[in-house]
């Protein structure tokens, strides 16, 4: 069974994995409340960041760059 640490690494890297690895991840997420929350948070971050960075989003490049830095900083803090 995949460990929580390995699951976090695979899911956050957004790399394509094979069928059996996907199955292993889904089974782990079904059993582990912490990983389920982590995966849910990643999905929400992706959804909200797509809304934020689409063409009709903020025009100020400095603002966008600051938000990107903050998101990356928070993700790095929680992944350690």
XYZ file of C-alpha atoms in Angstrom:
80
model
C 0.000 0.000 0.000
C 1.213 3.480 -0.828
C 2.284 5.626 2.137
C 0.826 9.051 2.905
C 4.147 10.684 2.042
C 4.372 8.929 -1.333
C 0.745 9.726 -2.096
C 1.315 13.420 -1.387
C 4.362 13.442 -3.651
C 2.582 11.708 -6.544
C -0.643 13.703 -6.301
C 1.036 17.099 -5.974
C 3.447 16.436 -8.854
C 0.526 15.878 -11.253
C 2.453 13.177 -13.103
C 0.554 10.494 -14.960
C 0.517 7.149 -13.207
C -0.596 3.731 -14.340
C -3.915 2.050 -13.650
C -2.734 0.064 -10.631
C -1.050 3.092 -9.038
C -4.293 5.079 -9.526
C -6.214 2.254 -7.892
C -3.745 2.163 -5.011
C -4.093 5.935 -4.551
C -7.906 5.782 -4.617
C -7.974 2.966 -2.069
C -5.597 4.850 0.208
C -7.670 8.052 -0.050
C -10.810 6.064 0.822
C -9.157 4.758 4.002
C -7.105 7.782 5.107
C -9.032 10.864 6.167
C -5.888 13.022 6.144
C -4.973 12.162 2.565
C -8.600 12.591 1.503
C -8.537 16.129 2.909
C -5.171 16.790 1.244
C -6.432 15.669 -2.168
C -9.615 17.710 -1.710
C -7.567 20.806 -0.815
C -5.366 20.343 -3.880
C -8.449 20.158 -6.082
C -9.856 23.335 -4.517
C -6.540 25.152 -4.934
C -6.463 24.135 -8.599
C -10.023 25.277 -9.195
C -9.554 28.624 -7.469
C -6.175 29.307 -9.089
C -7.638 28.655 -12.546
C -10.365 31.192 -11.777
C -7.780 33.676 -10.547
C -5.298 33.345 -13.407
C -7.644 33.210 -16.381
C -7.512 36.058 -18.899
C -10.204 38.177 -17.290
C -8.525 37.863 -13.871
C -6.349 40.484 -12.198
C -4.506 42.785 -14.565
C -1.742 43.692 -12.149
C 1.244 41.395 -12.846
C 2.888 42.245 -9.519
C -0.258 41.172 -7.688
C -0.416 37.895 -9.601
C 3.251 37.144 -8.920
C 2.814 37.862 -5.207
C -0.160 35.507 -5.032
C 1.809 32.787 -6.851
C 4.695 33.148 -4.379
C 2.332 32.918 -1.404
C 0.612 29.802 -2.747
C 3.939 28.081 -3.439
C 5.234 29.065 0.009
C 2.147 27.632 1.733
C 2.296 24.417 -0.295
C 5.964 23.955 0.569
C 5.301 24.574 4.273
C 2.584 21.919 4.382
C 4.439 19.327 2.317
C 7.425 19.133 4.680
